[in-house]
Short mmCIF file of C-alpha atoms and ligand atoms in Angstrom, two decimals:
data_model
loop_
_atom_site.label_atom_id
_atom_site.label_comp_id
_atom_site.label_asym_id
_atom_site.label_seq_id
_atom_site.Cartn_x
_atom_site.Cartn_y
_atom_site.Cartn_z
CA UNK A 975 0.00 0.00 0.00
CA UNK A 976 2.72 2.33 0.94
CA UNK A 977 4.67 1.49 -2.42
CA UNK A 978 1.37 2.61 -4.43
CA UNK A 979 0.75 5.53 -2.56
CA UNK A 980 4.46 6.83 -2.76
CA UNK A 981 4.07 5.48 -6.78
CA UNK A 982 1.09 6.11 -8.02
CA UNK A 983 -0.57 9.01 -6.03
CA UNK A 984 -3.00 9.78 -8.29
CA UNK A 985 -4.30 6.28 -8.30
CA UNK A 986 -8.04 5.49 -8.93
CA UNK A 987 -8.38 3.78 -5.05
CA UNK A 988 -6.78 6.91 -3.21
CA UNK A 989 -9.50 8.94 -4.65
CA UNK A 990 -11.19 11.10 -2.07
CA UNK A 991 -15.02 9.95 -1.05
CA UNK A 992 -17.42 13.09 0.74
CA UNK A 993 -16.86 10.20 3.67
CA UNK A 994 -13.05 9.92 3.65
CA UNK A 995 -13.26 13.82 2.96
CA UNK A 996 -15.26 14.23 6.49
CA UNK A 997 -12.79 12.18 8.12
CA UNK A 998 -10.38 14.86 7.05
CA UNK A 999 -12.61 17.87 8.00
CA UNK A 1000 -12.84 16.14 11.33
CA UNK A 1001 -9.27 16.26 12.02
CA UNK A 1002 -8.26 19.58 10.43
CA UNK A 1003 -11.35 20.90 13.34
CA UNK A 1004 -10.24 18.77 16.40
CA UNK A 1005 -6.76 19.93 15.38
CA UNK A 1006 -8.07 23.39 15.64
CA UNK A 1007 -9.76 23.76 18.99
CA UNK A 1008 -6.33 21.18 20.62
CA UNK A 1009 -3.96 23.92 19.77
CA UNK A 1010 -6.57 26.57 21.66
CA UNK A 1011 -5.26 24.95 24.70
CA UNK A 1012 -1.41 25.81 23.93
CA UNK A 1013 -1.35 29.45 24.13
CA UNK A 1014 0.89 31.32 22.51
CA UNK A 1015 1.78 28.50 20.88
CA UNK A 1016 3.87 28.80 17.06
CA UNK A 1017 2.01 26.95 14.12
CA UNK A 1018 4.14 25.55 11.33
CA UNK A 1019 1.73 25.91 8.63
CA UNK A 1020 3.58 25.52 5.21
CA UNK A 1021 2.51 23.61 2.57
CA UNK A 1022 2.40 20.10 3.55
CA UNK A 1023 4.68 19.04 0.48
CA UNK A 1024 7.21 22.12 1.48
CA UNK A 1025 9.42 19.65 3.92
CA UNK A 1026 12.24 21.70 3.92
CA UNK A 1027 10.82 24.87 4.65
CA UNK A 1028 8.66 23.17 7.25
CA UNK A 1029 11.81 21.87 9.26
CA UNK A 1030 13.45 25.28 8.96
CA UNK A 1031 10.76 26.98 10.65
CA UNK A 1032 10.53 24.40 13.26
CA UNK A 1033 14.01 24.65 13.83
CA UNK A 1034 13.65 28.35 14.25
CA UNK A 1035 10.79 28.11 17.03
CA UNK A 1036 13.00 26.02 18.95
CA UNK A 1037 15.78 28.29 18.53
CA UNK A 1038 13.33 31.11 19.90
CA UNK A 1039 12.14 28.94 23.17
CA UNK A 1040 8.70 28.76 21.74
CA UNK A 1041 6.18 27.16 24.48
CA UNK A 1042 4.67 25.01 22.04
CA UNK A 1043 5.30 23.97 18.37
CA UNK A 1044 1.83 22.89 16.45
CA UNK A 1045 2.98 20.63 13.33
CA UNK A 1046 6.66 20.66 14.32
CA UNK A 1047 8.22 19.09 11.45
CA UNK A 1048 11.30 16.92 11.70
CA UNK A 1049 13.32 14.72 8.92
CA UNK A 1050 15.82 12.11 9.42
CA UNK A 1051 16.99 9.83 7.05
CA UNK A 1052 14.31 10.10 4.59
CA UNK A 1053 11.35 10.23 7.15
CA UNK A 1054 9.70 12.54 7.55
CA UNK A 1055 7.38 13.24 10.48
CA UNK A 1056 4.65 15.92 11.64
CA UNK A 1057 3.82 16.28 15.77
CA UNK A 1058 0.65 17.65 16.36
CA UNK A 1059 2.18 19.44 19.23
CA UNK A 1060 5.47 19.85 20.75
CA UNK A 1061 5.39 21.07 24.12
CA UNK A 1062 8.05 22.42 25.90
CA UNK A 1063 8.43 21.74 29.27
CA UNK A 1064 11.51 23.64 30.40
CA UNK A 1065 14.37 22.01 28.76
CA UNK A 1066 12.83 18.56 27.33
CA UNK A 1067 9.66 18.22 25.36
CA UNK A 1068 6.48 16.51 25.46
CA UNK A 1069 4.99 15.19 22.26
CA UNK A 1070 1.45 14.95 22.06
CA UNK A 1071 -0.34 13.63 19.45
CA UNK A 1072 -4.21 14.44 18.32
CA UNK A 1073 -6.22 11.99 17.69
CA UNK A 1074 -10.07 13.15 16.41
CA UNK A 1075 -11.38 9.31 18.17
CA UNK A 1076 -12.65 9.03 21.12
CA UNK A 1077 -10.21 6.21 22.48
CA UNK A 1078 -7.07 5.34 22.06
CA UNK A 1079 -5.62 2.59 19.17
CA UNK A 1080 -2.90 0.29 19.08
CA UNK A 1081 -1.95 2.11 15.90
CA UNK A 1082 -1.50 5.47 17.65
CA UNK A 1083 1.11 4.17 20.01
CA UNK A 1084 2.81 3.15 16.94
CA UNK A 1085 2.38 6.49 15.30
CA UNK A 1086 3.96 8.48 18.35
CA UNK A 1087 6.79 5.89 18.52
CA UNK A 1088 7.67 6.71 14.94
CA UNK A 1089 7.79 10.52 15.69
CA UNK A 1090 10.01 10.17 19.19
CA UNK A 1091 12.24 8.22 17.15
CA UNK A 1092 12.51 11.10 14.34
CA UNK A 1093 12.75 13.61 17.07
CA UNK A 1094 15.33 11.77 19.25
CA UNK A 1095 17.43 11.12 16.26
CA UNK A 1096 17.59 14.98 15.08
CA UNK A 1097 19.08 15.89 18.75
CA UNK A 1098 15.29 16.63 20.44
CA UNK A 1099 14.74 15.81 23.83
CA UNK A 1100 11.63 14.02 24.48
CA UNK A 1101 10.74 12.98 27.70
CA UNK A 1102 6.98 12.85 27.56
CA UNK A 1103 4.72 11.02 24.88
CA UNK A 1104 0.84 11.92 25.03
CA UNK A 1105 -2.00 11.27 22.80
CA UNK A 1106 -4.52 13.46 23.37
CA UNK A 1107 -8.25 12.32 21.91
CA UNK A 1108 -11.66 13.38 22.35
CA UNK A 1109 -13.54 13.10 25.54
CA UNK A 1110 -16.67 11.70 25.24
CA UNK A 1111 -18.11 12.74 28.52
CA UNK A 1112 -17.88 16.65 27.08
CA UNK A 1113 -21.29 18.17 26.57
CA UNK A 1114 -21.67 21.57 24.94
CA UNK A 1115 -21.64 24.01 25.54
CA UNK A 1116 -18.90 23.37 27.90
CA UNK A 1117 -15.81 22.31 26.17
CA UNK A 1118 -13.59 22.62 28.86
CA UNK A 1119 -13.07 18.58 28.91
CA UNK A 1120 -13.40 18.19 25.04
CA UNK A 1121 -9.95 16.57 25.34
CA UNK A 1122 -8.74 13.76 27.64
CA UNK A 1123 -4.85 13.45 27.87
CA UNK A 1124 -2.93 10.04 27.99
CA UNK A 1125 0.59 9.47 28.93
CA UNK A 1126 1.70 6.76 26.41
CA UNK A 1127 5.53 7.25 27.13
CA UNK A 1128 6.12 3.73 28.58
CA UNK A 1129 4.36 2.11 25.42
CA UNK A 1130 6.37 4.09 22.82
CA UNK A 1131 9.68 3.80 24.75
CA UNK A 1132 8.86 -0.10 24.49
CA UNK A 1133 8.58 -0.36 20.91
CA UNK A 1134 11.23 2.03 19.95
CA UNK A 1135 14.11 -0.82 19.53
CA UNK A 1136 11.92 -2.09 16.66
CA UNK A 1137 11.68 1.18 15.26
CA UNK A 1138 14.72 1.68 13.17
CA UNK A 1139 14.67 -1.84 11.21
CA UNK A 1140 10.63 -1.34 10.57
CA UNK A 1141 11.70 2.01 8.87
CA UNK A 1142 14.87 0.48 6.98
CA UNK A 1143 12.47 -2.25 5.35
CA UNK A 1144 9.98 0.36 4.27
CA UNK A 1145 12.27 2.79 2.80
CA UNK A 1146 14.27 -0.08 1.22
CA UNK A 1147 10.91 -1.39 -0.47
CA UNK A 1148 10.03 2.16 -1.27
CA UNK A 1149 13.37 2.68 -3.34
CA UNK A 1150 12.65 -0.88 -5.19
CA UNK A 1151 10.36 -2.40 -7.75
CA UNK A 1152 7.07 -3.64 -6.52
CA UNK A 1153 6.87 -5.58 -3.52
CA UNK A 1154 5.47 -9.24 -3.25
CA UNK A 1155 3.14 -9.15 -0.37
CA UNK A 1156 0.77 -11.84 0.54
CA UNK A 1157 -2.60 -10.81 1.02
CA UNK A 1158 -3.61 -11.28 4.83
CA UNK A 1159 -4.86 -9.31 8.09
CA UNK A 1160 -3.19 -6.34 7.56
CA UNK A 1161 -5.48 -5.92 4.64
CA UNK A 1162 -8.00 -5.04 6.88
CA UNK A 1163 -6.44 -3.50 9.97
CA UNK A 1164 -5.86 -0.75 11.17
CA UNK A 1165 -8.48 -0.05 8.27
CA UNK A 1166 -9.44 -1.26 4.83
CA UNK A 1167 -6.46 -1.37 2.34
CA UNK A 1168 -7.81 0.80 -0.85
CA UNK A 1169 -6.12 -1.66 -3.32
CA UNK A 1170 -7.47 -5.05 -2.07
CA UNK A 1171 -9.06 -5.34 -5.56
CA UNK A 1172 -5.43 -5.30 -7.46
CA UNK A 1173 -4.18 -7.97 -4.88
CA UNK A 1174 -7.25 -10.28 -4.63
CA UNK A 1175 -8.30 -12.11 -7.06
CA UNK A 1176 -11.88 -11.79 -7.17
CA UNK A 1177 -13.35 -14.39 -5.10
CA UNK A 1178 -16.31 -16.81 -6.20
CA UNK A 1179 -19.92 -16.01 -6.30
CA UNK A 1180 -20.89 -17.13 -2.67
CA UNK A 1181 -17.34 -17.91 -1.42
CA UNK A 1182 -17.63 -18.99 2.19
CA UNK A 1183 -16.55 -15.99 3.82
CA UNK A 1184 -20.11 -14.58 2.95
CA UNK A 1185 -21.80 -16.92 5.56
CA UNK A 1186 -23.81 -15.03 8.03
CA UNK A 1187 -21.46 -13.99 10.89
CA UNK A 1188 -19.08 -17.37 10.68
CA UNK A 1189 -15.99 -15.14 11.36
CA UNK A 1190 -13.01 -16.45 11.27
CA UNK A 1191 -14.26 -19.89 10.61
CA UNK A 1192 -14.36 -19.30 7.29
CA UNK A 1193 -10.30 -19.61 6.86
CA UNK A 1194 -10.32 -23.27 8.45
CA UNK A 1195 -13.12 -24.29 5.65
CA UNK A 1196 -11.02 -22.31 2.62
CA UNK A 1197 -8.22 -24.55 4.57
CA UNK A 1198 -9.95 -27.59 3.99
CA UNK A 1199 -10.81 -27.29 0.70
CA UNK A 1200 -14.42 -26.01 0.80
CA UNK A 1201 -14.34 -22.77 -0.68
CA UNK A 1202 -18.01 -21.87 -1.75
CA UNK A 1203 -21.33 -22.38 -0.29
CA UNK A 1204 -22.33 -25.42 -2.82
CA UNK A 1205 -19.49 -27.35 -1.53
CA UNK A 1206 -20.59 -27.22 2.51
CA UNK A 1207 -20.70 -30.71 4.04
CA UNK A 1208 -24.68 -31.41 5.56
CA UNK A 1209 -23.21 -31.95 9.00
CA UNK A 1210 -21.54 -28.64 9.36
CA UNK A 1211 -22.63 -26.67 12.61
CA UNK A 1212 -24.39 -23.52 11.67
CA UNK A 1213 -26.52 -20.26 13.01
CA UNK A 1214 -30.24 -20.99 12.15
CA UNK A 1215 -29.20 -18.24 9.79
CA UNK A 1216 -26.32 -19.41 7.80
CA UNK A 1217 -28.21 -22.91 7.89
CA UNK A 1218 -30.79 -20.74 5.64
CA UNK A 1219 -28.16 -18.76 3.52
CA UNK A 1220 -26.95 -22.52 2.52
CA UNK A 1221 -30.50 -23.93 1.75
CA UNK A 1222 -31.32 -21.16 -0.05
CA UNK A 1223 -28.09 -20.76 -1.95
CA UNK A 1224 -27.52 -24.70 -2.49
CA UNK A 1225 -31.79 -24.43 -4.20
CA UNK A 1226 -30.68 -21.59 -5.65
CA UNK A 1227 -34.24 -19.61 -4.68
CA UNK A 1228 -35.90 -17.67 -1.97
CA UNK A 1229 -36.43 -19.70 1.64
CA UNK A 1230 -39.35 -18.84 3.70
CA UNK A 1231 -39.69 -19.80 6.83
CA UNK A 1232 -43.35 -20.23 8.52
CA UNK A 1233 -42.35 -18.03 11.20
CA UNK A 1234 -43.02 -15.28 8.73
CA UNK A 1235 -46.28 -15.43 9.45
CA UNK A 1236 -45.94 -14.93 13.19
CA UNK A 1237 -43.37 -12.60 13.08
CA UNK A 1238 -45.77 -10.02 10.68
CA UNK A 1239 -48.68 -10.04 12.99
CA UNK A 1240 -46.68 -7.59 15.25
CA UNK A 1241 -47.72 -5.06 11.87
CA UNK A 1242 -50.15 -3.37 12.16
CA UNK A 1243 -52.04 -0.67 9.87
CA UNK A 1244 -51.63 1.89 9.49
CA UNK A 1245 -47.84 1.93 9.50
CA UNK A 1246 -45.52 4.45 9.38
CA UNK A 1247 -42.06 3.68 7.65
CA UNK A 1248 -39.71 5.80 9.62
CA UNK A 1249 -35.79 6.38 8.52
CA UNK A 1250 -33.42 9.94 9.68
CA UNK A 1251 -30.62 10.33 8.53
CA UNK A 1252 -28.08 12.24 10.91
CA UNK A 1253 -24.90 13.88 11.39
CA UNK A 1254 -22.23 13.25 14.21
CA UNK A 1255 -19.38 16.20 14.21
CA UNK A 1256 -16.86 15.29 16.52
CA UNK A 1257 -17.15 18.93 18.61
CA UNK A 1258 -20.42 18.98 19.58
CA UNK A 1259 -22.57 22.20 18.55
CA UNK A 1260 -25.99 21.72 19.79
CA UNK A 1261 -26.94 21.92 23.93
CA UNK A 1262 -26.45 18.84 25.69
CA UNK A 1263 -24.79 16.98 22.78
CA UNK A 1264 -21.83 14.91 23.40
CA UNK A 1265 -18.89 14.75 20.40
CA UNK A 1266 -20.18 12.58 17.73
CA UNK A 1267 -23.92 12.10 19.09
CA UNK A 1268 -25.85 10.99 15.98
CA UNK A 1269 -28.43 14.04 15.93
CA UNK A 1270 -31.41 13.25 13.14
CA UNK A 1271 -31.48 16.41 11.03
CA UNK A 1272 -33.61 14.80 8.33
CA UNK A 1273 -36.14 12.51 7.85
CA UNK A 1274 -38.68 10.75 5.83
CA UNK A 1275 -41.51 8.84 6.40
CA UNK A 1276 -43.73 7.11 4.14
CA UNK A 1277 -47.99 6.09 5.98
CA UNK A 1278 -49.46 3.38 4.50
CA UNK A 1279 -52.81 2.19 5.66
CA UNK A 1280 -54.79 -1.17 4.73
CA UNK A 1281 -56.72 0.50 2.24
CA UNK A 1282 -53.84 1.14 0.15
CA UNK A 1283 -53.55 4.77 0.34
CA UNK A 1284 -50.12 5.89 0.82
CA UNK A 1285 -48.73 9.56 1.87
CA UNK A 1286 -45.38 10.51 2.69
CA UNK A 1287 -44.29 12.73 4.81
CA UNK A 1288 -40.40 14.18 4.81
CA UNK A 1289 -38.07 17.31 6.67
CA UNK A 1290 -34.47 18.24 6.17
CA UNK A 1291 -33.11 20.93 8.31
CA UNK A 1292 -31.60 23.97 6.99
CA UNK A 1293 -28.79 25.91 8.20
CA UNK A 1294 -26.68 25.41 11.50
CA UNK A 1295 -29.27 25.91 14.19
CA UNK A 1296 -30.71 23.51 16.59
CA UNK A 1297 -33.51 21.50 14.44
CA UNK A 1298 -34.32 18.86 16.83
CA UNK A 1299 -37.87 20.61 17.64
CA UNK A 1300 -38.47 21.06 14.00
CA UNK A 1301 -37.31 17.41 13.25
CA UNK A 1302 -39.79 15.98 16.35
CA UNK A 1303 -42.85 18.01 15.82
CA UNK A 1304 -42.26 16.12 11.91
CA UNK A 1305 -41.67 12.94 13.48
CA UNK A 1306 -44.78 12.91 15.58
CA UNK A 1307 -46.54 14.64 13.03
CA UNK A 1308 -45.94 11.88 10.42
CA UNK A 1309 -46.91 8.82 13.14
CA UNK A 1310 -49.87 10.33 14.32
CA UNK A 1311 -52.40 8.15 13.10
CA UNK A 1312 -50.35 4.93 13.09
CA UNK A 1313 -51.01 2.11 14.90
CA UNK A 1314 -47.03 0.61 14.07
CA UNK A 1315 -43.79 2.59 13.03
CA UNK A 1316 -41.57 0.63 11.27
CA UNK A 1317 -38.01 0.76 10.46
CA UNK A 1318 -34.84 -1.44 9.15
CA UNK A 1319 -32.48 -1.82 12.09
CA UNK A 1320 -34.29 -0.06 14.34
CA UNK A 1321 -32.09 0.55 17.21
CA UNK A 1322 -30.74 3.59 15.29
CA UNK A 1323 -34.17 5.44 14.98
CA UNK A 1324 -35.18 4.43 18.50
CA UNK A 1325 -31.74 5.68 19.85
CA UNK A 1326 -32.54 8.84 17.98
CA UNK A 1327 -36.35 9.51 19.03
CA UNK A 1328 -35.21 9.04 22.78
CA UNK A 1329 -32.12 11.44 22.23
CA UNK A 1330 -34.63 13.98 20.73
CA UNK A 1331 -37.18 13.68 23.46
CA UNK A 1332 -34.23 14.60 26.50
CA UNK A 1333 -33.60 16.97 24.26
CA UNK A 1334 -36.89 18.30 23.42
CA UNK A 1335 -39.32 18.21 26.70
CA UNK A 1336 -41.89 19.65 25.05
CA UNK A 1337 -42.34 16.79 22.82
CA UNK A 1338 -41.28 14.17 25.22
CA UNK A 1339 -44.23 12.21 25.87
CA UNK A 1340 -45.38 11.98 21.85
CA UNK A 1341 -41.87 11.32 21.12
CA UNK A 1342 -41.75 7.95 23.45
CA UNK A 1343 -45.48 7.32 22.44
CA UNK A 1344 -43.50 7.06 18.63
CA UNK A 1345 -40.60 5.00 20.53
CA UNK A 1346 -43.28 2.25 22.04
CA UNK A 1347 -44.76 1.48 18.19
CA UNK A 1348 -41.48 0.73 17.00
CA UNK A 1349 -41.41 -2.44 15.25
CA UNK A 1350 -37.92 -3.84 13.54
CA UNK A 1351 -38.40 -5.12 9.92
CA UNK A 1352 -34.65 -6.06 9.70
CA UNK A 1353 -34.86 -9.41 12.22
CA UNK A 1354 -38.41 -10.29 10.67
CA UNK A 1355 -36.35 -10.52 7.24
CA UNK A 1356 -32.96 -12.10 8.88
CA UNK A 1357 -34.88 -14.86 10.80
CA UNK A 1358 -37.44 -15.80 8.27
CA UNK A 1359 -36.44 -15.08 4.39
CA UNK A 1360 -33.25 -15.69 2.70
CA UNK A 1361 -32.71 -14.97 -0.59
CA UNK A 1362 -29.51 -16.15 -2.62
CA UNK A 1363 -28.67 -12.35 -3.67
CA UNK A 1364 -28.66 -11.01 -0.56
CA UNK A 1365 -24.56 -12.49 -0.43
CA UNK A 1366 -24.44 -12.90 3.16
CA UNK A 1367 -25.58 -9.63 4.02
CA UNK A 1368 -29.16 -7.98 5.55
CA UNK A 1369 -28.84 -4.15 4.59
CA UNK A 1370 -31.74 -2.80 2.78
CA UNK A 1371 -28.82 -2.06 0.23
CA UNK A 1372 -28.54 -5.80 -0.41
CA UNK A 1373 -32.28 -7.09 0.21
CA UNK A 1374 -34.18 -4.44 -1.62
CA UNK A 1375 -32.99 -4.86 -5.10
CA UNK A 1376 -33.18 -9.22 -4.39
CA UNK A 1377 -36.86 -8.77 -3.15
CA UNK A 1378 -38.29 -6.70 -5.76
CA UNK A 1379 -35.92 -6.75 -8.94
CA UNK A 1380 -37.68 -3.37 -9.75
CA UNK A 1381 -36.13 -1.24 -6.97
CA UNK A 1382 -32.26 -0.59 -5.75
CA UNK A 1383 -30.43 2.54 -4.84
CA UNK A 1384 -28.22 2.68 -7.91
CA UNK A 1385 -30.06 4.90 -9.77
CA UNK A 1386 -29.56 7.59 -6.82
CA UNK A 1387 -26.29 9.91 -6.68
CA UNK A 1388 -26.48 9.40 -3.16
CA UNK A 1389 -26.51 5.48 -2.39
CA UNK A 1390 -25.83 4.81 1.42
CA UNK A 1391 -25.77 6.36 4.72
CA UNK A 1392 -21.50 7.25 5.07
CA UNK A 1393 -22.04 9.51 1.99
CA UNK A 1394 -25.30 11.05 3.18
CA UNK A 1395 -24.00 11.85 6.48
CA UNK A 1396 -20.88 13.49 5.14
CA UNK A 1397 -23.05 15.88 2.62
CA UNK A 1398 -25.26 16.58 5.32
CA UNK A 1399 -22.67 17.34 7.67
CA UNK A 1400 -20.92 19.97 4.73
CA UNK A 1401 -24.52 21.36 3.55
CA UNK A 1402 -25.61 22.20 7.32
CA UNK A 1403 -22.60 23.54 8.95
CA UNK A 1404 -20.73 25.02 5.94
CA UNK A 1405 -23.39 25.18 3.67
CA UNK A 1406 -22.21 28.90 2.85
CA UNK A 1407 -18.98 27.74 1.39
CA UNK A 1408 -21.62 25.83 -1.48
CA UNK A 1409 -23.27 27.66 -4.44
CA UNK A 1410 -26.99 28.25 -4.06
CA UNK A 1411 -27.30 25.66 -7.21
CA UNK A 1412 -25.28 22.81 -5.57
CA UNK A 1413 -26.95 23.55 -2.08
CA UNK A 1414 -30.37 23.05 -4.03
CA UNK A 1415 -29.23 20.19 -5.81
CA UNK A 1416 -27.15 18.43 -2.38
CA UNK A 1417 -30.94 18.96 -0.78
CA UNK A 1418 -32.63 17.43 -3.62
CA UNK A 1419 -30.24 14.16 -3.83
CA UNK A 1420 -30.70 13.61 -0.03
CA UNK A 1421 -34.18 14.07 -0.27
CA UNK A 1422 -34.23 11.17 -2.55
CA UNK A 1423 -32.36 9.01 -0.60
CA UNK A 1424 -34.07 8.98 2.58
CA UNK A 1425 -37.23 8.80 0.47
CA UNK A 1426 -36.14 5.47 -1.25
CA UNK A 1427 -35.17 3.92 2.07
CA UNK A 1428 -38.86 4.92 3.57
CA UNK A 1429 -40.12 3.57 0.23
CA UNK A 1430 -37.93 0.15 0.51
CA UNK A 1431 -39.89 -0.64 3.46
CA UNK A 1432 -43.18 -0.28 1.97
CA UNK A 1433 -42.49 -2.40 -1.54
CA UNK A 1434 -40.64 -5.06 1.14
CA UNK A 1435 -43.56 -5.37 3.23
CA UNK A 1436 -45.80 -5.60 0.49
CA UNK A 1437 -43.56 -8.49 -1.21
CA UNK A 1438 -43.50 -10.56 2.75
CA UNK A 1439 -46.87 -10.60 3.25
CA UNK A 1440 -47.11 -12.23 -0.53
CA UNK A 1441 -44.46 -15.16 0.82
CA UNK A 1442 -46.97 -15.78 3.99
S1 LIG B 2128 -4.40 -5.45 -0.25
FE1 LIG B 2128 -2.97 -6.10 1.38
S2 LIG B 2128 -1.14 -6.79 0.32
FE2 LIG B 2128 -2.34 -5.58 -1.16
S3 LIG B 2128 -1.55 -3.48 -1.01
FE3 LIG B 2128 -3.24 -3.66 0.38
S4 LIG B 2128 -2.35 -4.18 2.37
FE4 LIG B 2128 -0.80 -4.61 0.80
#
């Protein structure tokens, strides 16, 4: 991964997505409001490419005793490192690293080790290694304890001897031809490698590994020569689920359990078919909301009674303000005359109503009125239907488009929820940095998309209650 990025930056995979460009936003503003707590501290902000320039000026505030360096820039050897913030603390530093999470990784220890190695090397004397994430006790409007502070000395000090040879083999790969790497965990951790489709060969249509929730298992049976679904022996211990995925994929065709039955009694009409979508910024900006608290800002909701008649109800907020009220006086609005309020995975929604009515007493008692007619369509699909397209997976993304042929998401420019939450995010709390036109257009595209999921519901329910 490193060799392609270093290689080929402008490669198709290292494109940015509106989500990976959120998780940058996020960092560029936790970055912001760490280095309010350093006073007086001197910010190295040259271009990033300007590496040079950037170690010159570094090299200058520590020739001028500055209290704190933000982006101190160091290279040794070909590597080239950025702290977050240098501290000093009368003749030795403390290096302190910003993370916009709200815990601290494995990977960060190795992140800080790699910088108090630079440092050490070009004659700086660290003494003290911190990483410093988000709190997520903080609730605004008090920021005070938006940070929490964590001495990680001892664990970079540990890891240091390894340090130097981990650095020799990647700039020794760097300056060759292409690496041979197996494929393995490190794929996948800390995070998704971008290029997994240039080093995997595409796998077969229901390789094991898409088994509901077999985990790790799934090595032991590529192991043993069962790669695919077909090929799984009739004695192999399974989930009640799986067990399903491998009837249904071995009969190639939909299984229906008679529990479907059952399970759709707890329906009934009218329903409402209730989805938000929300945003989550990492400093929170609304009163009593703690750094990335999922706050609905839009939603949509499609009323369907037995009759057939169907109306649809929808809200997106507008602007930076508060719009919880607005949002619950549409929520309650919408599931006023329903006797059920349904929606896919709905721990999210109900996590949201209850959020909204602490946060909104005036609606309290309609809101959890809302939260007591919630009914869950996504275990009513998982423990009763399994369909051979759904590839291991219960998202609406998956099972919409295999239960009615008719409907998906891909004729939408916005297709899932990481996208929609980063345009929201941009279109509510910058939404002045965005042309009128685009800001109209942005609205328009998530209007759709929360519409479809709403709409999902309704076609899925209908096609159920056909299979019963
Ligand atoms: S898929 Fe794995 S082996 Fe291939 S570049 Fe990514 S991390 Fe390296």
């Amino acid at each position: 991964m490193l060799w392609w990025q270093s290689h080929e930056p402008n490669a198709p995979e290292l494109a940015i997505s509106p989500a990976t460009q959120q998780l940058f936003n996020h960092g560029a503003l936790v970055g912001r409001f760490a280095r309010e707590l350093f006073p007086g501290g001197v910010h190295i902000d040259s271009e990033p490419w300007q590496y040079r320039q950037r170690c010159a000026a570094t090299q200058a505030a520590l020739a001028a005793g500055s209290s704190a360096i933000f982006e101190a820039s160091f290279l040794e050897q070909r590597v080239f490192v950025s702290v977050d913030v240098l501290e000093r603390d009368g003749h030795t530093y403390n290096l302190i690293e910003v993370k916009s999470t709200t815990q601290i990784k494995p990977e960060h220890v190795q992140d800080v080790a790699v910088q108090l190695h630079v440092l050490r090397a070009t004659g700086v004397d660290v003494t003290k290694v911190e990483v410093m994430h988000i709190n997520r006790e903080c609730r605004y409007p008090d920021l005070s304890n938006l940070f929490t502070r964590v001495d990680v000395t001892a664990e970079a000090e540990a890891i240091q001897v390894r340090i130097p040879r981990q650095l020799h083999r990647m700039t020794e790969a760097l300056a060759g031809t292409l690496p041979t790497v197996e494929v393995g965990d490190h794929c996948n951790a800390p995070h998704e490698c971008p290029f997994m489709s240039r080093c995997r060969l595409a796998l077969p249509a229901h390789h094991v590994s898409t088994l509901y929730r077999l985990g790790k298992r799934a090595k032991s049976l590529v192991a043993a020569g069962i790669e695919t679904i077909h090929r799984m022996p009739p004695d192999c211990k399974l989930s009640p689920v799986a067990a399903r995925q491998v009837r249904s994929v071995k009969a190639d065709r939909i299984v229906v359990e008679d529990g479907l039955r059952d399970a759709l009694e707890a329906i009934v009409f009218p329903v409402a078919f209730l989805d938000f979508e929300t945003i989550a910024p990492p400093v929170p900006i609304w009163n009593g909301c703690a750094p990335y608290e999922a706050t609905a800002v839009q939603m949509s909701c499609h009323v369907f009674d037995e009759q057939g008649n169907l109306e649809h109800f929808e809200y997106l907020a507008e602007g930076a303000g508060d719009p919880r009220t607005t949002v619950a006086e549409a929520v309650i609005r919408a599931c006023r005359g329903a006797q059920t309020v349904l929606a896919y995975n709905a721990s999210f929604e109900r996590g949201c109503i209850e959020r909204m009515a602490n946060a909104v007493p005036s609606c309290r008692t309609e809101l959890l009125a809302v939260a007591v007619r919630l009914v869950d369509l996504l275990p009513i699909v998982r423990n009763n239907v399994y369909h051979p397209d759904f590839g291991g997976s219960f998202s609406i993304k998956r099972v919409l488009p295999a239960l009615v042929p008719s409907w998906g998401y891909d004729d939408l420019e916005i297709g899932d929820g990481a996208t929609a939450q980063a345009i929201l995010e941009r279109l509510l709390l910058n939404g002045e940095a965005i042309l009128l036109n685009e800001r109209r257009k942005l609205r328009s595209q998530l209007l759709a998309y929360c519409r479809r999921d709403t709409f999902a519901m309704v076609k899925l329910l209908e096609v159920l209650r056909v299979h019963t």
